[in-house]
Amino acid sequence: MLSVRDSASRHQTVLDGVWDFKVDTNNDGIEKGWYKDKLVDPIRMPVPASYNDITVDLDVHDHVGYVWYQRKVYAPKYGDDRLILRFGSVTHIGIVWVNGVEVARHKGGYLPFEADITDQVAPGEEFTVTVAVDNRLGWQSVPPGRVWQDLDGKDQQQYWHDFYNYAGIHRSVRLYTRPAVHVQDVTIVTDIDGADGVVKYDVVADGAQNVSVRVLDQDGNEVAKADGAEGEIRVKDATLWQPGAGYLYTLEITADDDVYPQRFGIRTVEIKGYEFLINGKPFYFRGYGRHEDNAVRGKQHDNVMMVHDFELMKWQGANSFRTSHYPYSEEVMDYADEQGFVVIDETPAVGMNTGLGGGIFGDQGFVTFSEDTLNDATQAEHAKEIRDLIARDKNHPCVVIWAIANEPETHTDGSHDYFKPLVQVARDADPTRPVGYVNVMLSPPEKEKITQYFDVIMLNRYYGWYVNTGHLADAEKNLRNEINGWLEKFPNRPIIFTEYGPDAMPGLKDHFRRPWSEEFQVDMLAMFHKVFDEFDEVVGEQMWNFADFQTVPGIMRVGGNKKGMFTRDRLPKEVAYDVRNRWLAMKEELGW
């Protein structure tokens, strides 16, 4: 799905602000027709934001099921154009009504959806937007979960991923106009030929009589042009997009009366043996797994925190991150393009492993893959998430790997049958980028069953923390032995460590450098880095996590997950300085 862009033919109004809000205590608002009238006795709620932490009402924070949003909007005078209502994300199910008429229903909490509401409103007149948001997760949702009842008969939500199930309208709501005949999609694939950039484009604009494109450089100068809905353009003496230098061109597409600007970068991505190549040069991933997570705001997209986080990453010498464990906002992807950050782009397929729960290894009481748990219907939802993610992000030069799942069960026959077709879904949607999944410690090389279908090995490993706790000598030996095991089974394959590191309570100091102290976090990461440096096949280190983040409460989680390099309010722990020295030295040596 194309992002919303202003142009000569397209104009947008942002509907962010403070909306009316009501918790559907009995989850019967749809049956009672709440969408038909003004919400009764609403409170006020900011949009975008997670609603959970805004009030101090436990019934709001812990509600399982529907909540409702509503506001009045004036329709612009749009002539013969179409009027589109677009949501950046609604977590996890969104149902939208305009003047009491349902216009959209979307499942999946981290990708955009939109509705043409031209026929529901009148230009220049006021109309009502009502949204029902359902935060419940089930076996056929991505991520999965289940709803159960406590002794009082009250619904409770269980899920197997280790971050809090924030919900609400998390990203901007926009109202925009576009011509009836318009650019619906564009795919851009680039190559490098000597000093020139080769740009292949494919535009979808049903009904358009005339389609043309021109390439603009970063200063707005035209450097190439062509006619037709598909073709190949050569950009002479092209400036390449590369890590740390996010040079962007714009493909300005004209389809009859519609003009759509699509930014892109000229770069290549390739795996050759164990090397990961960008523009033909070896690249080493330095960075983190991250979360869209902030105090009070929850998973709201916030431009202030976005820019601040990127400044912290640059300060440390990082060059990459993973969108763990779901697609991030379009604004973050645009900014990564601009800043030259390399991104592993991940679907929300997390928690597909009932052998894990809240960071705890061990049987959680369910079979992961079965007719009653994760099944064919789940697989179909998962495939849709892969296609929709790639459709949204395929033109971002920052994206170099599609990660189709985080820490799934992959050591059983059921997991093999579930994941093998999904790899092909990703390859069919985009044959130009590597495809991977992130492997968990329960699936070491001698047990796991799906790595042979992927291009890169991505590992989350916690030797010294969840196993060999506090015993770094044993942890080091086991880590080294496991890497050798992967290389024996999959020789000449690049390995990226996508998670490693212990929890560290900010300010906890310990002469004996024991677990939970800031000193132990320094020592454990240093041990991992020592081992990484012994293997040419290890081409990346993305520690867990950029910053502390919220989780469900539990004896393993004191106020959330504390594995951050930074605290939740972005103050550096001791390890941040040690890793900064390492990464800046690597940047100086490697050039990016």
XYZ file of C-alpha atoms in Angstrom:
592
model
C 0.000 0.000 0.000
C 1.328 3.417 -0.977
C 2.024 5.967 1.724
C 0.064 9.199 1.813
C 2.007 11.912 -0.025
C 1.004 15.467 -0.880
C 1.337 16.342 -4.544
C -0.230 18.548 -7.187
C -3.190 16.138 -7.281
C -3.331 14.838 -3.705
C -4.049 16.718 -0.487
C -4.300 15.439 3.050
C -5.768 16.448 6.395
C -4.363 14.851 9.548
C -7.082 13.890 12.007
C -4.810 13.416 15.017
C -5.960 15.047 18.226
C -8.116 14.224 21.236
C -11.083 12.001 20.384
C -14.043 10.765 22.416
C -13.334 7.346 23.937
C -15.317 4.659 25.720
C -14.476 1.220 27.061
C -16.935 -1.453 25.926
C -17.095 -3.094 29.347
C -19.390 -5.925 28.271
C -18.123 -6.095 24.674
C -21.646 -5.627 23.385
C -21.381 -2.168 21.829
C -21.693 -3.470 18.285
C -24.892 -5.362 19.148
C -26.246 -2.247 20.851
C -25.433 -0.095 17.827
C -22.984 2.328 19.438
C -21.735 3.230 15.966
C -25.114 4.753 15.063
C -25.062 7.649 17.537
C -22.853 9.787 19.717
C -20.998 7.749 22.335
C -22.681 8.020 25.740
C -20.557 9.454 28.578
C -17.205 9.176 26.806
C -13.887 10.299 28.220
C -11.235 11.990 26.093
C -8.310 10.086 24.574
C -5.364 11.215 22.432
C -4.940 9.827 18.922
C -2.474 8.407 18.125
C -1.548 6.643 21.367
C -1.996 3.418 23.238
C -4.923 4.001 25.567
C -3.659 1.693 28.331
C -1.411 4.021 30.327
C -3.150 7.358 29.649
C -5.578 7.178 32.576
C -5.086 5.754 36.066
C -8.166 3.547 35.710
C -7.367 -0.159 35.950
C -10.557 -0.992 34.064
C -9.173 0.940 31.087
C -5.618 -0.374 31.405
C -6.558 -4.042 31.703
C -9.681 -4.207 29.528
C -9.861 -7.206 27.208
C -11.986 -6.604 24.139
C -13.455 -3.550 22.421
C -12.876 0.123 23.053
C -14.471 2.883 20.974
C -13.189 6.131 19.472
C -15.250 8.875 17.860
C -14.880 12.378 16.434
C -16.483 14.861 14.071
C -14.737 15.802 10.813
C -15.425 18.324 8.071
C -15.130 16.951 4.569
C -13.046 19.097 2.205
C -14.442 20.258 -1.103
C -12.841 17.701 -3.369
C -14.693 18.136 -6.676
C -14.509 15.020 -8.824
C -11.752 13.472 -6.705
C -12.210 10.593 -4.295
C -12.016 11.038 -0.527
C -10.038 8.415 1.387
C -9.923 7.758 5.131
C -6.677 6.078 6.193
C -5.430 4.583 9.452
C -1.700 3.993 9.968
C -2.418 1.188 12.430
C -5.189 0.012 14.738
C -4.176 -2.725 17.200
C -5.321 -5.416 16.647
C -8.731 -5.274 14.892
C -10.321 -2.063 13.688
C -13.901 -1.537 12.504
C -14.667 1.899 11.092
C -18.041 3.552 10.536
C -18.748 6.867 8.821
C -22.128 8.356 9.744
C -23.158 4.934 11.020
C -22.180 3.057 7.841
C -19.369 0.508 8.096
C -16.592 1.457 5.659
C -13.640 -0.684 6.763
C -12.764 -3.760 8.820
C -9.110 -4.691 9.265
C -7.305 -7.438 11.178
C -3.646 -6.937 12.014
C -2.359 -4.298 14.361
C 0.739 -2.905 12.679
C -0.062 -2.111 9.050
C -2.225 0.576 7.410
C -5.678 0.287 5.908
C -8.003 2.726 4.216
C -11.530 3.217 2.883
C -13.000 5.297 0.076
C -15.728 7.308 1.847
C -16.694 9.561 -1.073
C -20.219 8.192 -1.202
C -20.760 8.444 2.576
C -20.106 12.180 2.996
C -20.883 15.504 1.313
C -18.161 18.026 0.385
C -17.921 20.828 2.927
C -20.203 19.131 5.442
C -19.521 17.575 8.842
C -19.517 13.818 9.357
C -18.813 11.389 12.204
C -16.026 8.814 12.333
C -16.491 5.964 14.821
C -13.892 3.245 15.398
C -14.198 0.039 17.422
C -10.792 -1.357 18.422
C -10.430 -4.950 19.619
C -7.211 -5.845 21.445
C -7.919 -9.560 21.720
C -5.511 -12.133 20.331
C -6.517 -15.663 19.355
C -4.952 -18.726 17.827
C -5.726 -17.406 14.354
C -4.274 -13.927 14.870
C -0.717 -12.776 14.250
C 0.663 -12.584 16.900
C -1.348 -15.380 18.531
C -2.869 -15.581 21.978
C -5.924 -16.853 23.793
C -8.626 -15.390 26.006
C -9.539 -17.178 29.230
C -11.776 -16.374 32.198
C -10.667 -15.872 35.783
C -12.635 -17.095 38.810
C -14.920 -14.067 38.590
C -15.711 -14.856 34.957
C -13.728 -11.861 33.700
C -11.853 -12.159 30.408
C -8.072 -12.318 30.619
C -5.591 -12.308 27.722
C -2.697 -14.740 27.443
C 0.036 -14.432 24.847
C 3.537 -15.802 24.409
C 5.459 -12.739 23.252
C 7.525 -10.802 25.734
C 6.226 -7.242 25.323
C 3.066 -5.583 26.555
C -0.089 -5.881 24.471
C -0.607 -2.152 24.028
C -3.681 -1.300 21.979
C -5.466 1.609 20.381
C -5.111 3.840 17.335
C -1.328 3.875 17.313
C -0.493 5.905 14.211
C -1.906 8.907 12.430
C -5.381 9.022 10.932
C -5.529 10.883 7.633
C -8.179 12.098 5.258
C -6.846 12.582 1.754
C -8.013 13.196 -1.784
C -6.892 11.560 -5.003
C -8.268 11.428 -8.570
C -10.601 8.593 -9.480
C -7.938 7.321 -11.903
C -4.794 7.253 -9.837
C -1.491 5.571 -9.121
C -2.365 2.501 -7.074
C 1.067 0.967 -6.691
C 4.657 1.154 -7.883
C 7.553 -1.261 -7.564
C 11.104 0.046 -7.923
C 14.143 -2.218 -8.253
C 17.624 -0.750 -8.671
C 20.975 -1.968 -9.919
C 24.416 -0.467 -10.442
C 26.264 -0.441 -13.766
C 29.628 1.217 -13.422
C 28.965 4.795 -12.312
C 25.327 4.641 -13.394
C 22.205 3.597 -11.543
C 19.695 1.357 -13.308
C 16.111 1.909 -12.157
C 13.418 -0.594 -13.113
C 9.862 0.536 -12.345
C 6.410 -0.987 -12.615
C 3.389 1.271 -12.057
C -0.188 0.106 -11.454
C -2.747 2.754 -12.467
C -5.901 1.043 -13.704
C -7.723 3.038 -16.343
C -4.953 5.556 -16.961
C -4.489 6.532 -20.602
C -1.084 8.161 -20.147
C 1.589 7.181 -17.656
C 5.005 8.824 -17.471
C 7.780 9.029 -14.904
C 10.722 11.237 -14.186
C 13.566 10.834 -11.711
C 14.415 13.803 -9.507
C 17.606 14.061 -7.508
C 17.682 15.125 -3.881
C 17.656 18.808 -4.907
C 14.613 18.360 -7.138
C 16.502 18.396 -10.443
C 15.272 16.082 -13.194
C 17.958 13.530 -14.062
C 15.976 11.047 -16.185
C 12.479 10.447 -17.555
C 10.451 7.866 -19.460
C 6.970 7.129 -20.780
C 4.916 4.053 -19.999
C 3.726 2.204 -16.908
C 6.843 0.037 -16.766
C 10.359 0.332 -17.972
C 14.012 0.888 -17.159
C 15.765 4.215 -16.620
C 19.469 4.903 -16.421
C 20.673 7.569 -13.994
C 24.093 8.816 -15.075
C 26.772 9.213 -12.403
C 24.317 8.166 -9.721
C 24.811 8.917 -6.049
C 24.277 5.611 -4.266
C 22.260 4.991 -1.144
C 24.571 3.425 1.399
C 24.813 2.878 5.157
C 25.370 6.209 6.849
C 24.605 8.194 3.685
C 20.950 7.855 2.781
C 20.844 9.618 -0.570
C 17.325 9.508 -2.013
C 15.932 10.084 -5.466
C 12.230 10.565 -6.263
C 10.334 8.756 -8.976
C 7.588 11.237 -9.822
C 4.771 9.316 -11.507
C 2.055 10.965 -13.581
C -1.024 8.901 -14.459
C -3.484 11.098 -16.328
C -4.336 13.804 -13.742
C -2.688 12.085 -10.772
C 0.853 12.806 -9.616
C 2.519 10.549 -7.039
C 6.092 10.995 -5.742
C 7.864 7.807 -4.603
C 11.267 8.182 -2.983
C 13.882 5.470 -3.487
C 17.586 4.835 -3.210
C 19.929 3.292 -5.739
C 21.635 0.363 -4.051
C 22.088 -3.397 -4.291
C 21.848 -6.160 -1.692
C 23.409 -9.580 -2.167
C 24.629 -12.564 -0.187
C 27.767 -14.164 -1.577
C 29.012 -17.066 0.496
C 29.040 -15.873 4.083
C 29.373 -12.211 3.085
C 26.441 -9.811 3.233
C 27.032 -7.231 0.506
C 25.542 -3.773 0.052
C 26.590 -2.151 -3.225
C 29.048 -4.997 -3.635
C 30.884 -4.257 -0.346
C 30.793 -6.406 2.809
C 28.483 -5.042 5.464
C 28.581 -5.800 9.213
C 25.367 -5.163 11.166
C 25.894 -3.107 14.334
C 22.813 -2.258 16.301
C 19.839 -3.561 18.190
C 16.473 -5.071 18.334
C 14.105 -2.279 19.279
C 10.506 -1.675 20.287
C 7.945 0.997 19.587
C 7.584 1.616 23.310
C 7.562 4.775 25.415
C 6.293 5.771 28.830
C 2.605 6.810 28.840
C 2.422 6.786 25.024
C 2.886 3.017 24.718
C 3.204 2.165 21.028
C 2.208 5.582 19.706
C 4.406 6.862 16.922
C 6.153 9.997 18.209
C 8.424 12.060 15.957
C 10.243 13.539 18.953
C 11.257 10.138 20.305
C 11.994 8.845 16.801
C 14.561 11.536 16.069
C 16.036 11.289 19.572
C 16.413 7.499 19.268
C 18.171 7.828 15.921
C 20.541 10.395 17.425
C 21.377 7.962 20.230
C 21.986 5.180 17.723
C 24.290 7.419 15.684
C 26.101 8.485 18.875
C 26.849 4.825 19.568
C 28.100 4.073 16.077
C 25.163 1.784 15.237
C 24.276 1.305 11.576
C 21.212 -0.969 11.731
C 18.238 -2.255 13.683
C 15.504 -4.872 13.455
C 11.819 -3.899 13.600
C 11.260 -6.349 16.416
C 8.678 -7.727 16.471
C 6.296 -6.089 14.004
C 6.317 -3.524 11.200
C 7.222 -0.057 12.454
C 5.496 3.141 11.425
C 5.994 4.474 7.911
C 7.604 7.574 9.397
C 10.346 5.440 10.975
C 11.004 3.658 7.693
C 11.174 6.982 5.823
C 13.592 8.351 8.410
C 15.780 5.239 8.237
C 15.971 5.801 4.473
C 17.037 9.403 5.013
C 19.576 8.645 7.739
C 21.142 5.668 5.981
C 20.215 3.058 8.597
C 19.996 -0.579 7.497
C 16.804 -2.367 8.577
C 15.779 -5.983 9.059
C 12.022 -5.667 8.502
C 9.928 -8.100 10.546
C 6.327 -9.288 10.476
C 4.291 -9.447 13.728
C 4.716 -13.243 13.808
C 6.026 -13.415 17.367
C 4.889 -15.694 20.157
C 4.462 -18.676 17.836
C 6.135 -20.906 20.361
C 4.241 -22.237 23.356
C 7.530 -23.480 24.780
C 8.205 -19.843 25.700
C 6.277 -17.375 27.780
C 7.373 -14.012 29.129
C 11.030 -14.886 28.754
C 10.612 -18.266 30.468
C 11.756 -21.442 28.736
C 9.622 -24.529 29.268
C 6.261 -26.094 28.497
C 3.473 -23.511 28.723
C 0.721 -26.107 28.421
C -0.139 -26.085 24.711
C 0.942 -27.679 21.454
C 2.085 -24.893 19.138
C 0.950 -26.331 15.797
C -2.281 -28.301 15.700
C -5.832 -28.105 14.372
C -6.853 -26.387 17.620
C -3.945 -23.958 17.974
C -1.811 -22.522 15.159
C -3.359 -24.043 12.050
C -4.080 -23.438 8.375
C -6.158 -20.347 9.155
C -3.251 -18.902 11.158
C -0.910 -19.660 8.292
C -3.213 -17.789 5.904
C -3.194 -14.739 8.211
C 0.574 -15.005 8.461
C 0.916 -15.116 4.673
C -1.246 -11.992 4.419
C 0.983 -10.194 6.922
C 4.055 -11.077 4.847
C 2.468 -9.861 1.607
C 1.124 -6.674 3.169
C 4.439 -5.822 4.834
C 6.337 -6.263 1.599
C 3.698 -4.300 -0.329
C 4.140 -1.390 2.072
C 7.931 -1.416 2.460
C 9.315 -2.838 -0.802
C 10.571 0.537 -2.072
C 12.549 1.423 1.052
C 16.287 1.162 0.368
C 16.895 0.762 4.103
C 15.212 -2.674 4.092
C 17.731 -5.421 3.315
C 16.148 -8.560 4.865
C 12.568 -9.720 5.343
C 12.234 -11.500 8.705
C 9.044 -13.547 8.593
C 8.972 -14.602 12.272
C 10.703 -14.128 15.624
C 11.570 -17.118 17.822
C 8.954 -19.521 16.462
C 8.961 -23.205 17.232
C 11.051 -24.726 14.442
C 12.140 -28.139 15.711
C 8.923 -30.086 15.031
C 7.348 -31.552 11.903
C 4.379 -29.248 12.391
C 6.632 -26.205 12.317
C 8.289 -27.415 9.119
C 4.967 -27.810 7.341
C 3.785 -24.433 8.604
C 6.821 -22.368 7.607
C 8.044 -23.931 4.376
C 5.211 -22.431 2.233
C 5.605 -19.023 3.908
C 9.182 -18.703 2.691
C 7.878 -18.941 -0.862
C 5.215 -16.338 -0.090
C 7.979 -13.891 0.778
C 10.088 -14.789 -2.255
C 7.115 -14.424 -4.593
C 6.281 -11.013 -3.115
C 9.874 -9.803 -3.434
C 12.527 -11.876 -5.211
C 15.175 -9.169 -4.721
C 15.901 -9.364 -0.975
C 17.106 -12.149 1.324
C 14.539 -13.860 3.528
C 15.175 -14.993 7.086
C 13.568 -15.879 10.380
C 14.941 -15.422 13.892
C 15.884 -18.674 15.614
C 15.432 -19.310 19.353
C 17.624 -21.363 21.712
C 15.042 -24.177 21.838
C 15.925 -24.937 18.202
C 19.709 -25.473 18.012
C 21.200 -26.662 14.720
C 20.843 -30.353 15.512
C 17.093 -29.965 16.145
C 15.702 -27.212 13.948
C 13.976 -28.084 10.661
C 13.570 -24.965 8.472
C 16.854 -23.017 8.205
C 17.708 -24.692 4.886
C 14.939 -22.664 3.210
C 16.348 -19.281 4.245
C 19.225 -17.099 3.063
C 20.711 -16.021 6.368
C 20.943 -17.472 9.878
C 19.621 -15.089 12.545
C 20.105 -16.173 16.154
C 18.769 -14.999 19.523
C 21.107 -16.411 22.165
C 21.289 -15.881 25.926
C 24.210 -17.959 27.154
C 25.113 -16.498 30.520
C 21.572 -15.367 31.262
C 18.731 -17.878 30.735
C 21.271 -20.718 30.623
C 24.691 -20.791 32.322
C 23.320 -17.932 34.419
C 26.204 -15.829 35.697
C 28.817 -18.375 34.559
C 30.392 -16.627 31.603
C 33.232 -19.123 31.152
C 30.772 -21.928 30.421
C 28.581 -19.531 28.442
C 31.504 -18.623 26.199
C 32.328 -22.257 25.496
C 28.712 -23.115 24.719
C 28.276 -20.110 22.457
C 31.419 -20.971 20.494
C 30.389 -24.608 20.228
C 26.944 -23.717 18.915
C 28.324 -21.389 16.235
C 30.560 -24.234 15.093
C 27.480 -26.463 15.003
C 25.643 -24.050 12.690
C 28.669 -23.766 10.412
C 29.025 -27.515 10.236
C 25.384 -27.976 9.230
C 25.165 -24.841 7.039
C 28.695 -24.021 5.870
C 29.438 -20.732 4.181
C 26.199 -19.127 5.424
C 26.133 -15.632 7.021
C 25.134 -15.473 10.693
C 23.615 -12.415 12.367
C 23.086 -12.374 16.116
C 19.764 -10.593 16.423
C 19.479 -10.819 20.218
C 21.907 -11.293 23.074
C 22.385 -9.717 26.483
C 21.126 -9.823 30.087
C 18.709 -7.713 32.069
C 20.431 -4.944 34.024
C 18.678 -2.832 36.638
C 19.707 0.801 36.117
C 21.974 1.933 38.926
C 22.524 -1.543 40.383
C 26.278 -1.682 41.044
C 28.155 -4.779 42.180
C 31.841 -5.258 43.048
C 31.354 -8.943 42.199
C 29.755 -8.164 38.813
C 26.823 -10.535 39.335
C 23.657 -10.905 37.219
C 21.254 -7.933 37.107
C 24.104 -5.489 37.762
C 25.276 -3.003 35.136
C 28.736 -4.541 35.431
C 27.445 -7.999 34.497
C 25.769 -6.554 31.402
C 29.146 -5.115 30.379
C 30.877 -8.458 30.910
C 28.273 -10.582 29.146
C 28.179 -8.425 26.021
C 31.993 -8.311 25.968
C 32.061 -12.122 26.081
C 29.684 -12.351 23.115
C 31.705 -9.798 21.151
C 34.919 -11.720 21.813
C 33.370 -14.862 20.324
C 31.825 -12.996 17.360
C 35.234 -11.661 16.418
C 36.568 -15.199 16.047
C 34.200 -16.053 13.161
C 34.238 -14.416 9.743
C 30.813 -15.962 9.169
C 29.312 -13.772 11.891
C 28.338 -10.661 9.948
C 26.282 -8.824 12.500
C 25.513 -8.070 16.120
C 22.189 -6.561 17.144
C 22.011 -6.685 20.920
C 18.750 -6.929 22.859
C 17.510 -4.288 23.415
C 17.998 -0.661 22.445
C 15.993 0.484 25.497
C 14.095 -1.063 28.385
C 10.444 -1.711 27.529
C 7.142 -2.674 29.107
C 5.952 -6.285 29.447
C 3.286 -8.112 31.384
C 4.148 -8.203 35.092
C 5.849 -11.277 36.453
C 8.641 -12.577 38.630
C 11.005 -12.437 35.612
C 10.002 -8.870 34.716
C 10.383 -6.115 37.308
C 8.666 -3.131 35.732
C 9.272 -4.574 32.282
C 12.234 -5.994 30.386
C 15.523 -4.422 31.504
C 17.826 -5.631 28.746
C 18.146 -2.159 27.265
C 21.410 -0.457 26.381
C 19.428 2.561 27.552
C 16.709 2.908 30.169
C 13.132 3.335 29.039
C 13.601 7.117 29.278
C 16.761 6.805 27.157
C 19.489 7.284 29.756
C 22.654 5.248 29.035
C 23.599 2.284 31.178
C 27.284 1.562 31.738
C 27.390 -0.866 28.815
C 26.369 1.899 26.387
C 29.788 3.505 26.656
C 31.730 0.251 26.216
C 29.715 -0.721 23.158
C 30.052 2.815 21.784
C 33.831 2.467 21.859
C 33.634 -0.861 20.047
C 31.190 0.270 17.387
C 32.886 3.570 16.638
C 36.194 1.728 16.192
C 34.485 -0.745 13.834
C 32.911 2.120 11.905
C 36.317 3.725 11.508
C 37.841 0.445 10.323
C 35.030 -0.697 8.012
C 33.915 2.690 6.685
C 30.241 2.283 7.599
